[in-house]
PDB file of C-alpha atoms in Angstrom:
ATOM      1  CA  UNK A  17      -0.212   0.092  -0.134  1.00 93.00           C
ATOM      2  CA  UNK A  18       1.751   3.323  -0.827  1.00 97.00           C
ATOM      3  CA  UNK A  19       0.919   5.312   2.231  1.00 98.00           C
ATOM      4  CA  UNK A  20       2.325   8.064   1.179  1.00 98.00           C
ATOM      5  CA  UNK A  21      -0.020   9.209  -1.336  1.00 98.00           C
ATOM      6  CA  UNK A  22      -3.140   7.523  -0.369  1.00 99.00           C
ATOM      7  CA  UNK A  23      -5.641   9.878  -0.117  1.00 99.00           C
ATOM      8  CA  UNK A  24      -7.052   9.117   3.671  1.00 99.00           C
ATOM      9  CA  UNK A  25      -4.377  10.451   5.251  1.00 99.00           C
ATOM     10  CA  UNK A  26      -2.584  13.097   3.023  1.00 99.00           C
ATOM     11  CA  UNK A  27      -6.487  14.567   3.645  1.00 99.00           C
ATOM     12  CA  UNK A  28      -5.376  13.752   7.940  1.00 99.00           C
ATOM     13  CA  UNK A  29      -1.932  15.651   6.784  1.00 98.00           C
ATOM     14  CA  UNK A  30      -4.349  18.752   5.619  1.00 98.00           C
ATOM     15  CA  UNK A  31      -6.989  18.526   8.542  1.00 98.00           C
ATOM     16  CA  UNK A  32      -4.047  18.307  10.403  1.00 98.00           C
ATOM     17  CA  UNK A  33      -2.402  21.902   9.602  1.00 97.00           C
ATOM     18  CA  UNK A  34      -5.316  23.746   9.714  1.00 96.00           C
ATOM     19  CA  UNK A  35      -6.583  22.456  13.120  1.00 96.00           C
ATOM     20  CA  UNK A  36      -2.859  23.802  14.555  1.00 96.00           C
ATOM     21  CA  UNK A  37      -2.649  27.369  12.571  1.00 94.00           C
ATOM     22  CA  UNK A  38      -6.826  28.087  14.115  1.00 92.00           C
ATOM     23  CA  UNK A  39      -4.886  27.273  17.715  1.00 91.00           C
ATOM     24  CA  UNK A  40      -1.526  29.394  16.510  1.00 90.00           C
ATOM     25  CA  UNK A  41      -3.429  32.380  14.975  1.00 87.00           C
ATOM     26  CA  UNK A  42      -7.321  32.716  15.184  1.00 77.00           C
ATOM     27  CA  UNK A  43      -7.124  34.427  18.509  1.00 72.00           C
ATOM     28  CA  UNK A  44      -9.918  31.952  20.465  1.00 76.00           C
ATOM     29  CA  UNK A  45      -9.734  32.890  23.822  1.00 68.00           C
ATOM     30  CA  UNK A  46      -7.249  30.184  25.092  1.00 64.00           C
ATOM     31  CA  UNK A  47      -4.117  31.541  27.388  1.00 58.00           C
ATOM     32  CA  UNK A  48      -0.921  31.033  25.672  1.00 64.00           C
ATOM     33  CA  UNK A  49       0.107  27.897  28.336  1.00 68.00           C
ATOM     34  CA  UNK A  50      -3.334  25.795  26.781  1.00 85.00           C
ATOM     35  CA  UNK A  51      -1.986  27.472  23.383  1.00 88.00           C
ATOM     36  CA  UNK A  52       1.151  26.114  23.315  1.00 90.00           C
ATOM     37  CA  UNK A  53       0.288  22.392  25.417  1.00 92.00           C
ATOM     38  CA  UNK A  54      -2.705  22.216  22.328  1.00 93.00           C
ATOM     39  CA  UNK A  55      -0.013  22.685  20.140  1.00 95.00           C
ATOM     40  CA  UNK A  56       2.651  19.969  21.828  1.00 96.00           C
ATOM     41  CA  UNK A  57      -0.266  17.807  21.622  1.00 97.00           C
ATOM     42  CA  UNK A  58      -0.672  18.068  18.161  1.00 98.00           C
ATOM     43  CA  UNK A  59       3.291  17.893  16.786  1.00 98.00           C
ATOM     44  CA  UNK A  60       2.373  14.663  18.644  1.00 98.00           C
ATOM     45  CA  UNK A  61      -0.475  13.768  15.988  1.00 99.00           C
ATOM     46  CA  UNK A  62       1.601  15.041  13.255  1.00 99.00           C
ATOM     47  CA  UNK A  63       5.308  12.866  14.113  1.00 99.00           C
ATOM     48  CA  UNK A  64       2.710   9.700  14.375  1.00 99.00           C
ATOM     49  CA  UNK A  65       0.746  10.793  11.013  1.00 99.00           C
ATOM     50  CA  UNK A  66       4.546  11.040   9.354  1.00 99.00           C
ATOM     51  CA  UNK A  67       4.657   7.520  10.725  1.00 99.00           C
ATOM     52  CA  UNK A  68       2.219   6.279   8.791  1.00 99.00           C
ATOM     53  CA  UNK A  69       2.378   7.940   5.880  1.00 99.00           C
ATOM     54  CA  UNK A  70       5.763   6.950   5.271  1.00 98.00           C
ATOM     55  CA  UNK A  71       5.519   3.042   6.420  1.00 98.00           C
ATOM     56  CA  UNK A  72       4.324   1.855   2.872  1.00 98.00           C
ATOM     57  CA  UNK A  73       2.573  -1.314   4.648  1.00 98.00           C
ATOM     58  CA  UNK A  74       0.363  -3.492   3.777  1.00 98.00           C
ATOM     59  CA  UNK A  75      -3.233  -1.948   4.993  1.00 98.00           C
ATOM     60  CA  UNK A  76      -3.820  -5.036   6.975  1.00 98.00           C
ATOM     61  CA  UNK A  77      -0.228  -4.821   8.797  1.00 98.00           C
ATOM     62  CA  UNK A  78      -1.040  -1.028   9.235  1.00 98.00           C
ATOM     63  CA  UNK A  79      -4.709  -1.172  10.875  1.00 99.00           C
ATOM     64  CA  UNK A  80      -2.860  -3.849  13.576  1.00 98.00           C
ATOM     65  CA  UNK A  81       0.262  -2.014  13.855  1.00 98.00           C
ATOM     66  CA  UNK A  82       1.650   0.275  17.110  1.00 98.00           C
ATOM     67  CA  UNK A  83       2.191   2.824  15.131  1.00 98.00           C
ATOM     68  CA  UNK A  84      -1.634   3.811  13.861  1.00 99.00           C
ATOM     69  CA  UNK A  85      -2.048   3.147  17.872  1.00 99.00           C
ATOM     70  CA  UNK A  86       0.265   5.652  18.715  1.00 99.00           C
ATOM     71  CA  UNK A  87      -1.273   7.977  16.394  1.00 99.00           C
ATOM     72  CA  UNK A  88      -4.315   7.720  18.208  1.00 99.00           C
ATOM     73  CA  UNK A  89      -3.493   8.055  21.490  1.00 99.00           C
ATOM     74  CA  UNK A  90      -1.805  11.125  19.865  1.00 98.00           C
ATOM     75  CA  UNK A  91      -5.416  12.042  19.023  1.00 99.00           C
ATOM     76  CA  UNK A  92      -7.055  11.503  22.043  1.00 98.00           C
ATOM     77  CA  UNK A  93      -4.256  13.441  24.327  1.00 97.00           C
ATOM     78  CA  UNK A  94      -5.114  16.441  22.096  1.00 96.00           C
ATOM     79  CA  UNK A  95      -9.419  15.865  22.180  1.00 95.00           C
ATOM     80  CA  UNK A  96      -8.327  15.699  26.520  1.00 94.00           C
ATOM     81  CA  UNK A  97      -6.729  18.965  26.821  1.00 92.00           C
ATOM     82  CA  UNK A  98      -8.857  21.000  24.162  1.00 90.00           C
ATOM     83  CA  UNK A  99     -12.089  19.821  26.351  1.00 87.00           C
ATOM     84  CA  UNK A 100     -10.391  21.300  29.632  1.00 82.00           C
ATOM     85  CA  UNK A 101     -11.923  23.983  29.168  1.00 74.00           C
ATOM     86  CA  UNK A 102     -15.669  24.970  27.929  1.00 70.00           C
ATOM     87  CA  UNK A 103     -15.992  26.753  24.689  1.00 69.00           C
ATOM     88  CA  UNK A 104     -16.858  30.498  24.578  1.00 71.00           C
ATOM     89  CA  UNK A 105     -19.134  31.666  21.210  1.00 72.00           C
ATOM     90  CA  UNK A 106     -18.668  35.344  21.284  1.00 72.00           C
ATOM     91  CA  UNK A 107     -18.938  35.881  17.561  1.00 82.00           C
ATOM     92  CA  UNK A 108     -19.504  34.553  13.874  1.00 83.00           C
ATOM     93  CA  UNK A 109     -15.452  34.025  13.554  1.00 80.00           C
ATOM     94  CA  UNK A 110     -15.403  31.959  17.236  1.00 84.00           C
ATOM     95  CA  UNK A 111     -18.016  30.450  16.456  1.00 87.00           C
ATOM     96  CA  UNK A 112     -16.374  29.287  13.120  1.00 91.00           C
ATOM     97  CA  UNK A 113     -12.712  28.575  14.715  1.00 89.00           C
ATOM     98  CA  UNK A 114     -14.574  26.577  17.603  1.00 90.00           C
ATOM     99  CA  UNK A 115     -15.822  24.397  13.934  1.00 93.00           C
ATOM    100  CA  UNK A 116     -13.078  23.988  12.844  1.00 95.00           C
ATOM    101  CA  UNK A 117     -11.708  21.982  15.593  1.00 94.00           C
ATOM    102  CA  UNK A 118     -15.166  20.079  15.891  1.00 94.00           C
ATOM    103  CA  UNK A 119     -14.065  18.849  12.557  1.00 98.00           C
ATOM    104  CA  UNK A 120     -10.738  18.461  12.499  1.00 98.00           C
ATOM    105  CA  UNK A 121      -9.965  15.947  16.271  1.00 97.00           C
ATOM    106  CA  UNK A 122     -13.396  14.482  14.496  1.00 98.00           C
ATOM    107  CA  UNK A 123     -11.374  13.400  11.056  1.00 99.00           C
ATOM    108  CA  UNK A 124      -8.590  12.965  13.020  1.00 99.00           C
ATOM    109  CA  UNK A 125      -9.893  10.399  14.989  1.00 99.00           C
ATOM    110  CA  UNK A 126     -12.028   8.227  12.320  1.00 99.00           C
ATOM    111  CA  UNK A 127      -8.809   7.386  10.471  1.00 99.00           C
ATOM    112  CA  UNK A 128      -9.035   4.141  10.778  1.00 99.00           C
ATOM    113  CA  UNK A 129     -12.532   3.807  10.345  1.00 98.00           C
ATOM    114  CA  UNK A 130     -11.918   4.702   6.847  1.00 99.00           C
ATOM    115  CA  UNK A 131      -8.710   3.239   6.267  1.00 99.00           C
ATOM    116  CA  UNK A 132     -10.960   0.012   6.755  1.00 99.00           C
ATOM    117  CA  UNK A 133     -12.451   1.282   3.856  1.00 98.00           C
ATOM    118  CA  UNK A 134      -9.952  -1.301   1.733  1.00 98.00           C
ATOM    119  CA  UNK A 135      -6.622  -1.149   0.285  1.00 96.00           C
ATOM    120  CA  UNK A 136      -8.323   1.167  -2.991  1.00 97.00           C
ATOM    121  CA  UNK A 137      -7.197   5.008  -2.855  1.00 98.00           C
ATOM    122  CA  UNK A 138     -10.670   6.194  -3.940  1.00 98.00           C
ATOM    123  CA  UNK A 139     -10.498   9.847  -3.175  1.00 98.00           C
ATOM    124  CA  UNK A 140     -14.103   9.720  -1.407  1.00 99.00           C
ATOM    125  CA  UNK A 141     -12.562   7.324   1.448  1.00 99.00           C
ATOM    126  CA  UNK A 142     -10.626  10.984   2.449  1.00 99.00           C
ATOM    127  CA  UNK A 143     -13.589  11.411   4.626  1.00 99.00           C
ATOM    128  CA  UNK A 144     -16.560  10.346   6.573  1.00 99.00           C
ATOM    129  CA  UNK A 145     -19.932  10.283   4.542  1.00 99.00           C
ATOM    130  CA  UNK A 146     -22.370   8.764   6.584  1.00 99.00           C
ATOM    131  CA  UNK A 147     -26.531   8.494   6.438  1.00 99.00           C
ATOM    132  CA  UNK A 148     -28.225  11.344   8.726  1.00 99.00           C
ATOM    133  CA  UNK A 149     -31.878  12.088   9.046  1.00 99.00           C
ATOM    134  CA  UNK A 150     -33.354  15.119   8.552  1.00 99.00           C
ATOM    135  CA  UNK A 151     -34.834  16.635  11.683  1.00 98.00           C
ATOM    136  CA  UNK A 152     -35.493  20.362  10.324  1.00 98.00           C
ATOM    137  CA  UNK A 153     -35.366  22.031   7.613  1.00 98.00           C
ATOM    138  CA  UNK A 154     -35.709  26.236   8.230  1.00 97.00           C
ATOM    139  CA  UNK A 155     -35.158  28.927   5.581  1.00 96.00           C
ATOM    140  CA  UNK A 156     -32.561  30.651   6.045  1.00 96.00           C
ATOM    141  CA  UNK A 157     -32.918  34.320   7.471  1.00 93.00           C
ATOM    142  CA  UNK A 158     -30.380  36.061   5.484  1.00 92.00           C
ATOM    143  CA  UNK A 159     -30.442  34.351   2.197  1.00 90.00           C
ATOM    144  CA  UNK A 160     -33.597  33.607  -0.274  1.00 88.00           C
ATOM    145  CA  UNK A 161     -32.576  30.515  -2.163  1.00 94.00           C
ATOM    146  CA  UNK A 162     -30.612  28.556   1.282  1.00 97.00           C
ATOM    147  CA  UNK A 163     -31.864  26.399   3.849  1.00 98.00           C
ATOM    148  CA  UNK A 164     -30.620  25.703   7.356  1.00 98.00           C
ATOM    149  CA  UNK A 165     -30.929  21.998   8.163  1.00 98.00           C
ATOM    150  CA  UNK A 166     -30.504  20.262  11.461  1.00 98.00           C
ATOM    151  CA  UNK A 167     -29.559  16.440  10.937  1.00 99.00           C
ATOM    152  CA  UNK A 168     -28.101  14.040  12.538  1.00 98.00           C
ATOM    153  CA  UNK A 169     -27.111  10.094  13.171  1.00 98.00           C
ATOM    154  CA  UNK A 170     -28.827   9.362  16.478  1.00 94.00           C
ATOM    155  CA  UNK A 171     -25.588  10.381  18.322  1.00 95.00           C
ATOM    156  CA  UNK A 172     -23.765  12.479  16.173  1.00 96.00           C
ATOM    157  CA  UNK A 173     -26.136  16.523  14.780  1.00 97.00           C
ATOM    158  CA  UNK A 174     -25.016  18.367  12.550  1.00 98.00           C
ATOM    159  CA  UNK A 175     -25.818  21.996  11.070  1.00 98.00           C
ATOM    160  CA  UNK A 176     -26.371  21.453   7.158  1.00 99.00           C
ATOM    161  CA  UNK A 177     -27.077  24.587   4.894  1.00 98.00           C
ATOM    162  CA  UNK A 178     -27.662  23.462   1.315  1.00 98.00           C
ATOM    163  CA  UNK A 179     -29.970  25.709  -1.676  1.00 96.00           C
ATOM    164  CA  UNK A 180     -31.564  21.552  -2.136  1.00 96.00           C
ATOM    165  CA  UNK A 181     -35.196  22.774  -2.073  1.00 94.00           C
ATOM    166  CA  UNK A 182     -37.151  19.304  -0.999  1.00 95.00           C
ATOM    167  CA  UNK A 183     -34.863  18.318   1.235  1.00 98.00           C
ATOM    168  CA  UNK A 184     -37.801  17.846   3.873  1.00 97.00           C
ATOM    169  CA  UNK A 185     -37.877  16.734   7.607  1.00 98.00           C
ATOM    170  CA  UNK A 186     -38.164  13.066   8.275  1.00 98.00           C
ATOM    171  CA  UNK A 187     -36.061  11.174   4.831  1.00 98.00           C
ATOM    172  CA  UNK A 188     -32.744  10.356   5.616  1.00 99.00           C
ATOM    173  CA  UNK A 189     -29.693  11.682   2.935  1.00 99.00           C
ATOM    174  CA  UNK A 190     -25.204  11.513   2.723  1.00 99.00           C
ATOM    175  CA  UNK A 191     -24.033  14.061   4.129  1.00 99.00           C
ATOM    176  CA  UNK A 192     -20.292  14.222   3.099  1.00 99.00           C
ATOM    177  CA  UNK A 193     -18.327  15.660   6.338  1.00 99.00           C
ATOM    178  CA  UNK A 194     -16.346  18.957   5.402  1.00 98.00           C
ATOM    179  CA  UNK A 195     -14.993  21.309   6.823  1.00 98.00           C
ATOM    180  CA  UNK A 196     -17.477  24.310   7.890  1.00 98.00           C
ATOM    181  CA  UNK A 197     -18.119  27.439   6.173  1.00 96.00           C
ATOM    182  CA  UNK A 198     -19.375  30.374   7.526  1.00 95.00           C
ATOM    183  CA  UNK A 199     -22.484  30.939   4.876  1.00 94.00           C
ATOM    184  CA  UNK A 200     -23.968  34.808   6.139  1.00 92.00           C
ATOM    185  CA  UNK A 201     -23.397  34.244   9.758  1.00 91.00           C
ATOM    186  CA  UNK A 202     -24.414  30.434   9.701  1.00 93.00           C
ATOM    187  CA  UNK A 203     -21.807  27.595  10.013  1.00 96.00           C
ATOM    188  CA  UNK A 204     -22.485  24.876   8.153  1.00 98.00           C
ATOM    189  CA  UNK A 205     -21.010  21.843   8.695  1.00 98.00           C
ATOM    190  CA  UNK A 206     -21.525  19.333   6.108  1.00 98.00           C
ATOM    191  CA  UNK A 207     -22.914  18.915   2.601  1.00 98.00           C
ATOM    192  CA  UNK A 208     -25.985  16.850   0.727  1.00 99.00           C
ATOM    193  CA  UNK A 209     -24.227  13.987  -1.483  1.00 99.00           C
ATOM    194  CA  UNK A 210     -27.548  11.918  -2.210  1.00 98.00           C
ATOM    195  CA  UNK A 211     -30.517  11.674  -2.890  1.00 98.00           C
ATOM    196  CA  UNK A 212     -32.888   9.767  -0.555  1.00 99.00           C
ATOM    197  CA  UNK A 213     -31.783   6.984   1.120  1.00 99.00           C
ATOM    198  CA  UNK A 214     -33.236   3.834   2.539  1.00 98.00           C
ATOM    199  CA  UNK A 215     -33.464   4.422   6.706  1.00 98.00           C
ATOM    200  CA  UNK A 216     -31.551   1.215   6.576  1.00 98.00           C
ATOM    201  CA  UNK A 217     -28.377   4.235   5.897  1.00 99.00           C
ATOM    202  CA  UNK A 218     -28.740   6.173   9.003  1.00 99.00           C
ATOM    203  CA  UNK A 219     -25.543   6.214  10.709  1.00 98.00           C
ATOM    204  CA  UNK A 220     -24.449   4.280   7.687  1.00 98.00           C
ATOM    205  CA  UNK A 221     -21.442   5.088   4.574  1.00 99.00           C
ATOM    206  CA  UNK A 222     -23.353   4.518   1.888  1.00 98.00           C
ATOM    207  CA  UNK A 223     -21.316   2.848  -1.246  1.00 98.00           C
ATOM    208  CA  UNK A 224     -19.816   5.255  -2.985  1.00 97.00           C
ATOM    209  CA  UNK A 225     -23.020   4.178  -5.801  1.00 98.00           C
ATOM    210  CA  UNK A 226     -25.590   6.370  -4.425  1.00 98.00           C
ATOM    211  CA  UNK A 227     -23.495   9.018  -3.704  1.00 98.00           C
ATOM    212  CA  UNK A 228     -22.893  12.240  -5.958  1.00 98.00           C
ATOM    213  CA  UNK A 229     -19.264  11.399  -6.501  1.00 98.00           C
ATOM    214  CA  UNK A 230     -18.077  14.337  -8.856  1.00 98.00           C
ATOM    215  CA  UNK A 231     -19.366  17.063  -6.584  1.00 97.00           C
ATOM    216  CA  UNK A 232     -17.901  15.013  -3.519  1.00 98.00           C
ATOM    217  CA  UNK A 233     -14.421  15.030  -5.185  1.00 98.00           C
ATOM    218  CA  UNK A 234     -14.269  18.106  -6.156  1.00 98.00           C
ATOM    219  CA  UNK A 235     -14.873  19.404  -1.934  1.00 98.00           C
ATOM    220  CA  UNK A 236     -12.316  16.938  -1.563  1.00 99.00           C
ATOM    221  CA  UNK A 237      -9.442  18.447  -3.940  1.00 98.00           C
ATOM    222  CA  UNK A 238      -9.915  21.782  -2.540  1.00 98.00           C
ATOM    223  CA  UNK A 239      -9.016  20.844   0.259  1.00 98.00           C
ATOM    224  CA  UNK A 240      -5.799  19.307  -0.502  1.00 98.00           C
ATOM    225  CA  UNK A 241      -4.751  21.816  -2.481  1.00 95.00           C
ATOM    226  CA  UNK A 242      -5.314  24.582  -0.226  1.00 90.00           C
ATOM    227  CA  UNK A 243      -3.579  26.778   1.497  1.00 83.00           C
ATOM    228  CA  UNK A 244      -3.841  25.657   5.291  1.00 76.00           C
TER     229      UNK A 244
END
């Protein structure tokens, strides 16, 4: 397995860089010592991820390896430090930055799940895609053609801003979990990437043939090519 070119690993690398820049530069209400503590733990994650990237192990060996467990332990250390302090959401930028942090830690934590999708290096495997049930749909207060929806798996919930007019409460659709975006004052945490699905896909990753792959691919490529 060419781990140095695997989209799942490359994507985690980019998301980790974004996360570190949020902590370093976005002036969140953390004390300086706390910021340095988070960054120190994040450097451990980076080191462990680079070990994985250049391991060139077969997938079955990688999934059983100490290096993957060390990476996961390092990610949990970051999460532990962050959880010591309740975030104070004071403005739109702070709202977005905490959404970035939530996204980064979730994406880094679920690398193993995406590796378990198989050896094939498919670009859509870079991100988490999950079926969610739409819980509510409302008009965006500042955009006539946008809708703010709340959707969830039963364990996790997400705000998804969409221009899809026929999204309905109660239906199950797939969402692609992408870096959050601030859209006219509201944070969107994902993108709908399928037509309505059978209910059994709630909380599960649908097969690639049920996903709008061109849209998902475009979004992933944009993240990989972007400046952290």
